[in-house]
């Protein structure tokens, strides 16, 4: 029975590919690629001449039968533009179909942007909730963040440069001013790993460029750093001094990482 190999490829630096991956790419009869131009450059560098076919988001359904037919005649490899196929990249449907038809599906592990970012983030790595790409629409993004607001594990997500700042502002608003690692262009020439609070990250990335991976600290109960009584007292004092709700929430959220949403609930309780 033929095998579908799920092959991880570099996320930037072309040296980040395993010897096993190169061997498999040489030996299979066909490589299904999310971006044939990117894959061609990789193959050319390593003098690999295996035929390529496209397999990307907009043809992944129509290409299923074709690829299953090719599997019937020999092994094939699936690669994404960068990183591990089927992880926030095309591949899931092909894996399911290949398994259903009785073909072997074998992973060839390698680079992964969010795993790499998590490892260098300085945030807890014992457990992680991977969110994939954050939703493009503000309402959808905020709704997703609300569902994970009280998860105590580290969060990981991808974001595009033109949405980075609005996404960080949503994170500040819903999750609070938590510790984050904002990783840009991992393994590439302009690689950067910024570690700090969400507010500091917003100030740092004035003109975001490149591909971003966000690692966000998990929820910490306010009682562990600032008791509810202390927070309420701070809010009450600010209110007595004529500070608006918006200003008070921003001041206290920056100080202890409590989300504005939770703080606003306490504000509304004040007499």
GROMACS .gro file of C-alpha atoms in nm:
model
  271
    1UNK     CA    1   0.000   0.000   0.000
    2UNK     CA    2   0.135   0.343  -0.096
    3UNK     CA    3   0.215   0.616   0.156
    4UNK     CA    4   0.120   0.982   0.184
    5UNK     CA    5   0.409   1.163   0.351
    6UNK     CA    6   0.330   1.486   0.538
    7UNK     CA    7   0.662   1.668   0.506
    8UNK     CA    8   0.762   1.974   0.710
    9UNK     CA    9   0.964   2.232   0.520
   10UNK     CA   10   1.156   2.545   0.634
   11UNK     CA   11   0.961   2.840   0.773
   12UNK     CA   12   1.231   3.077   0.650
   13UNK     CA   13   1.590   2.958   0.663
   14UNK     CA   14   1.635   2.696   0.388
   15UNK     CA   15   1.890   2.509   0.600
   16UNK     CA   16   1.611   2.405   0.838
   17UNK     CA   17   1.515   2.081   0.664
   18UNK     CA   18   1.593   1.730   0.778
   19UNK     CA   19   1.795   1.470   0.590
   20UNK     CA   20   1.493   1.240   0.604
   21UNK     CA   21   1.269   1.505   0.447
   22UNK     CA   22   1.515   1.550   0.160
   23UNK     CA   23   1.533   1.175   0.103
   24UNK     CA   24   1.154   1.140   0.097
   25UNK     CA   25   1.116   1.433  -0.144
   26UNK     CA   26   1.364   1.259  -0.377
   27UNK     CA   27   1.202   0.916  -0.354
   28UNK     CA   28   0.829   0.990  -0.392
   29UNK     CA   29   0.666   0.991  -0.735
   30UNK     CA   30   0.494   1.329  -0.684
   31UNK     CA   31   0.501   1.629  -0.450
   32UNK     CA   32   0.175   1.812  -0.380
   33UNK     CA   33   0.265   2.169  -0.288
   34UNK     CA   34   0.072   2.466  -0.148
   35UNK     CA   35   0.305   2.704  -0.336
   36UNK     CA   36   0.493   2.540  -0.621
   37UNK     CA   37   0.722   2.843  -0.667
   38UNK     CA   38   0.846   2.825  -0.306
   39UNK     CA   39   0.883   2.448  -0.321
   40UNK     CA   40   1.065   2.466  -0.655
   41UNK     CA   41   1.331   2.693  -0.502
   42UNK     CA   42   1.380   2.447  -0.216
   43UNK     CA   43   1.404   2.150  -0.452
   44UNK     CA   44   1.642   2.332  -0.685
   45UNK     CA   45   1.875   2.415  -0.394
   46UNK     CA   46   1.899   2.044  -0.309
   47UNK     CA   47   1.902   1.920  -0.672
   48UNK     CA   48   1.571   1.735  -0.637
   49UNK     CA   49   1.380   1.680  -0.962
   50UNK     CA   50   1.058   1.513  -0.837
   51UNK     CA   51   0.748   1.637  -1.026
   52UNK     CA   52   0.531   1.901  -0.856
   53UNK     CA   53   0.156   1.960  -0.855
   54UNK     CA   54  -0.036   2.238  -0.682
   55UNK     CA   55  -0.253   2.174  -0.378
   56UNK     CA   56  -0.376   2.486  -0.204
   57UNK     CA   57  -0.679   2.630  -0.026
   58UNK     CA   58  -0.885   2.696  -0.337
   59UNK     CA   59  -0.826   2.366  -0.518
   60UNK     CA   60  -0.790   2.125  -0.226
   61UNK     CA   61  -1.134   1.972  -0.281
   62UNK     CA   62  -1.110   1.940  -0.659
   63UNK     CA   63  -0.760   1.789  -0.633
   64UNK     CA   64  -0.858   1.515  -0.386
   65UNK     CA   65  -0.953   1.248  -0.641
   66UNK     CA   66  -0.649   1.328  -0.855
   67UNK     CA   67  -0.410   1.286  -0.562
   68UNK     CA   68  -0.582   0.970  -0.440
   69UNK     CA   69  -0.540   0.832  -0.792
   70UNK     CA   70  -0.171   0.916  -0.785
   71UNK     CA   71  -0.141   0.744  -0.447
   72UNK     CA   72  -0.280   0.431  -0.603
   73UNK     CA   73   0.029   0.428  -0.825
   74UNK     CA   74   0.296   0.519  -0.570
   75UNK     CA   75   0.404   0.728  -0.273
   76UNK     CA   76   0.347   1.105  -0.275
   77UNK     CA   77   0.454   1.388  -0.044
   78UNK     CA   78   0.250   1.684   0.076
   79UNK     CA   79   0.427   2.009   0.159
   80UNK     CA   80   0.294   2.352   0.253
   81UNK     CA   81   0.449   2.688   0.170
   82UNK     CA   82   0.629   2.672   0.504
   83UNK     CA   83   0.620   2.454   0.814
   84UNK     CA   84   0.405   2.148   0.877
   85UNK     CA   85   0.121   2.075   0.631
   86UNK     CA   86  -0.233   2.045   0.771
   87UNK     CA   87  -0.149   2.276   1.065
   88UNK     CA   88  -0.325   2.601   0.966
   89UNK     CA   89  -0.236   2.501   0.608
   90UNK     CA   90  -0.405   2.276   0.348
   91UNK     CA   91  -0.379   1.903   0.412
   92UNK     CA   92  -0.645   1.798   0.660
   93UNK     CA   93  -0.894   1.687   0.394
   94UNK     CA   94  -0.629   1.491   0.204
   95UNK     CA   95  -0.512   1.316   0.522
   96UNK     CA   96  -0.870   1.215   0.605
   97UNK     CA   97  -0.937   1.092   0.250
   98UNK     CA   98  -0.611   0.897   0.231
   99UNK     CA   99  -0.680   0.725   0.561
  100UNK     CA  100  -1.033   0.646   0.452
  101UNK     CA  101  -0.900   0.477   0.137
  102UNK     CA  102  -0.656   0.270   0.340
  103UNK     CA  103  -0.332   0.446   0.245
  104UNK     CA  104  -0.053   0.493   0.497
  105UNK     CA  105  -0.008   0.849   0.626
  106UNK     CA  106   0.336   0.920   0.769
  107UNK     CA  107   0.462   1.247   0.925
  108UNK     CA  108   0.809   1.378   0.845
  109UNK     CA  109   0.853   1.627   1.132
  110UNK     CA  110   1.036   1.956   1.112
  111UNK     CA  111   0.992   2.332   1.158
  112UNK     CA  112   0.678   2.483   1.309
  113UNK     CA  113   0.646   2.857   1.370
  114UNK     CA  114   0.428   2.842   1.680
  115UNK     CA  115   0.635   2.565   1.844
  116UNK     CA  116   0.953   2.764   1.775
  117UNK     CA  117   0.795   3.082   1.913
  118UNK     CA  118   0.669   2.902   2.223
  119UNK     CA  119   1.014   2.762   2.294
  120UNK     CA  120   1.178   3.107   2.299
  121UNK     CA  121   0.889   3.303   2.451
  122UNK     CA  122   0.990   3.268   2.814
  123UNK     CA  123   0.626   3.181   2.893
  124UNK     CA  124   0.507   2.847   3.037
  125UNK     CA  125   0.545   2.561   2.789
  126UNK     CA  126   0.396   2.273   2.987
  127UNK     CA  127   0.058   2.328   2.817
  128UNK     CA  128  -0.053   2.540   2.524
  129UNK     CA  129  -0.377   2.620   2.343
  130UNK     CA  130  -0.303   2.674   1.973
  131UNK     CA  131  -0.558   2.909   1.816
  132UNK     CA  132  -0.423   2.912   1.462
  133UNK     CA  133  -0.477   3.232   1.264
  134UNK     CA  134  -0.688   3.482   1.456
  135UNK     CA  135  -1.016   3.565   1.277
  136UNK     CA  136  -1.001   3.859   1.037
  137UNK     CA  137  -1.327   4.019   1.147
  138UNK     CA  138  -1.308   4.214   1.473
  139UNK     CA  139  -1.630   4.066   1.609
  140UNK     CA  140  -1.517   3.709   1.539
  141UNK     CA  141  -1.172   3.774   1.685
  142UNK     CA  142  -1.310   3.925   2.003
  143UNK     CA  143  -1.558   3.639   2.038
  144UNK     CA  144  -1.275   3.384   2.012
  145UNK     CA  145  -1.068   3.571   2.270
  146UNK     CA  146  -1.362   3.576   2.508
  147UNK     CA  147  -1.387   3.195   2.489
  148UNK     CA  148  -1.025   3.158   2.607
  149UNK     CA  149  -1.011   3.453   2.847
  150UNK     CA  150  -1.001   3.233   3.158
  151UNK     CA  151  -0.784   2.951   3.026
  152UNK     CA  152  -0.477   2.915   3.245
  153UNK     CA  153  -0.256   2.768   2.972
  154UNK     CA  154  -0.036   2.965   2.735
  155UNK     CA  155  -0.208   3.075   2.413
  156UNK     CA  156  -0.049   3.073   2.067
  157UNK     CA  157  -0.178   3.235   1.748
  158UNK     CA  158  -0.073   3.369   1.409
  159UNK     CA  159  -0.152   3.720   1.286
  160UNK     CA  160  -0.093   3.920   0.969
  161UNK     CA  161   0.112   4.242   0.993
  162UNK     CA  162  -0.173   4.473   0.887
  163UNK     CA  163  -0.396   4.336   1.166
  164UNK     CA  164  -0.134   4.304   1.439
  165UNK     CA  165  -0.208   4.627   1.626
  166UNK     CA  166  -0.588   4.590   1.622
  167UNK     CA  167  -0.548   4.229   1.736
  168UNK     CA  168  -0.319   4.334   2.022
  169UNK     CA  169  -0.571   4.599   2.124
  170UNK     CA  170  -0.846   4.337   2.132
  171UNK     CA  171  -0.618   4.115   2.341
  172UNK     CA  172  -0.555   4.402   2.582
  173UNK     CA  173  -0.925   4.478   2.606
  174UNK     CA  174  -1.045   4.122   2.659
  175UNK     CA  175  -0.750   3.934   2.813
  176UNK     CA  176  -0.584   4.223   2.994
  177UNK     CA  177  -0.228   4.353   2.982
  178UNK     CA  178  -0.070   4.010   2.995
  179UNK     CA  179   0.285   3.906   2.920
  180UNK     CA  180   0.336   3.825   2.554
  181UNK     CA  181   0.606   3.723   2.313
  182UNK     CA  182   0.552   3.871   1.968
  183UNK     CA  183   0.774   3.681   1.725
  184UNK     CA  184   0.839   3.827   1.381
  185UNK     CA  185   0.994   3.662   1.076
  186UNK     CA  186   1.120   3.358   1.267
  187UNK     CA  187   1.442   3.205   1.120
  188UNK     CA  188   1.458   3.481   0.856
  189UNK     CA  189   1.701   3.771   0.813
  190UNK     CA  190   1.491   4.017   1.017
  191UNK     CA  191   1.391   3.777   1.294
  192UNK     CA  192   1.271   3.948   1.612
  193UNK     CA  193   1.134   3.815   1.940
  194UNK     CA  194   0.976   4.090   2.149
  195UNK     CA  195   0.892   4.000   2.508
  196UNK     CA  196   0.691   4.227   2.734
  197UNK     CA  197   0.332   4.323   2.808
  198UNK     CA  198   0.060   4.366   2.549
  199UNK     CA  199   0.072   4.742   2.599
  200UNK     CA  200   0.447   4.748   2.545
  201UNK     CA  201   0.409   4.540   2.229
  202UNK     CA  202   0.152   4.786   2.090
  203UNK     CA  203   0.396   5.071   2.149
  204UNK     CA  204   0.691   4.877   2.005
  205UNK     CA  205   0.542   4.771   1.671
  206UNK     CA  206   0.462   5.106   1.517
  207UNK     CA  207   0.479   4.980   1.157
  208UNK     CA  208   0.446   4.599   1.165
  209UNK     CA  209   0.610   4.409   0.881
  210UNK     CA  210   0.656   4.038   0.823
  211UNK     CA  211   0.485   3.728   0.958
  212UNK     CA  212   0.388   3.727   1.326
  213UNK     CA  213   0.340   3.457   1.587
  214UNK     CA  214   0.185   3.558   1.919
  215UNK     CA  215   0.248   3.372   2.245
  216UNK     CA  216   0.021   3.497   2.523
  217UNK     CA  217   0.042   3.420   2.892
  218UNK     CA  218  -0.250   3.225   3.036
  219UNK     CA  219  -0.512   3.361   3.273
  220UNK     CA  220  -0.403   3.434   3.628
  221UNK     CA  221  -0.669   3.484   3.890
  222UNK     CA  222  -0.666   3.843   4.020
  223UNK     CA  223  -0.657   3.699   4.370
  224UNK     CA  224  -0.305   3.569   4.307
  225UNK     CA  225  -0.160   3.917   4.248
  226UNK     CA  226  -0.416   4.175   4.351
  227UNK     CA  227  -0.708   4.072   4.563
  228UNK     CA  228  -1.059   4.161   4.452
  229UNK     CA  229  -1.081   4.386   4.756
  230UNK     CA  230  -0.770   4.576   4.653
  231UNK     CA  231  -0.889   4.615   4.295
  232UNK     CA  232  -1.229   4.739   4.412
  233UNK     CA  233  -1.062   4.989   4.645
  234UNK     CA  234  -0.847   5.120   4.359
  235UNK     CA  235  -1.152   5.161   4.137
  236UNK     CA  236  -1.347   5.336   4.411
  237UNK     CA  237  -1.065   5.580   4.479
  238UNK     CA  238  -1.035   5.666   4.111
  239UNK     CA  239  -1.409   5.715   4.080
  240UNK     CA  240  -1.414   5.949   4.381
  241UNK     CA  241  -1.143   6.156   4.212
  242UNK     CA  242  -1.353   6.200   3.900
  243UNK     CA  243  -1.166   5.956   3.678
  244UNK     CA  244  -1.383   5.814   3.401
  245UNK     CA  245  -1.454   5.443   3.372
  246UNK     CA  246  -1.245   5.415   3.057
  247UNK     CA  247  -0.944   5.584   3.217
  248UNK     CA  248  -0.974   5.385   3.539
  249UNK     CA  249  -0.998   5.053   3.360
  250UNK     CA  250  -0.695   5.129   3.148
  251UNK     CA  251  -0.487   5.236   3.447
  252UNK     CA  252  -0.564   4.928   3.656
  253UNK     CA  253  -0.550   4.680   3.367
  254UNK     CA  254  -0.197   4.797   3.289
  255UNK     CA  255  -0.095   4.746   3.647
  256UNK     CA  256  -0.210   4.390   3.709
  257UNK     CA  257  -0.314   4.215   3.389
  258UNK     CA  258  -0.688   4.199   3.465
  259UNK     CA  259  -0.904   4.237   3.156
  260UNK     CA  260  -1.107   4.554   3.108
  261UNK     CA  261  -1.421   4.343   3.082
  262UNK     CA  262  -1.378   4.202   3.434
  263UNK     CA  263  -1.278   4.540   3.571
  264UNK     CA  264  -1.584   4.704   3.418
  265UNK     CA  265  -1.807   4.456   3.598
  266UNK     CA  266  -1.649   4.566   3.926
  267UNK     CA  267  -1.686   4.932   3.827
  268UNK     CA  268  -2.058   4.888   3.768
  269UNK     CA  269  -2.095   4.747   4.120
  270UNK     CA  270  -1.953   5.063   4.277
  271UNK     CA  271  -2.191   5.299   4.455
   0.00000   0.00000   0.00000
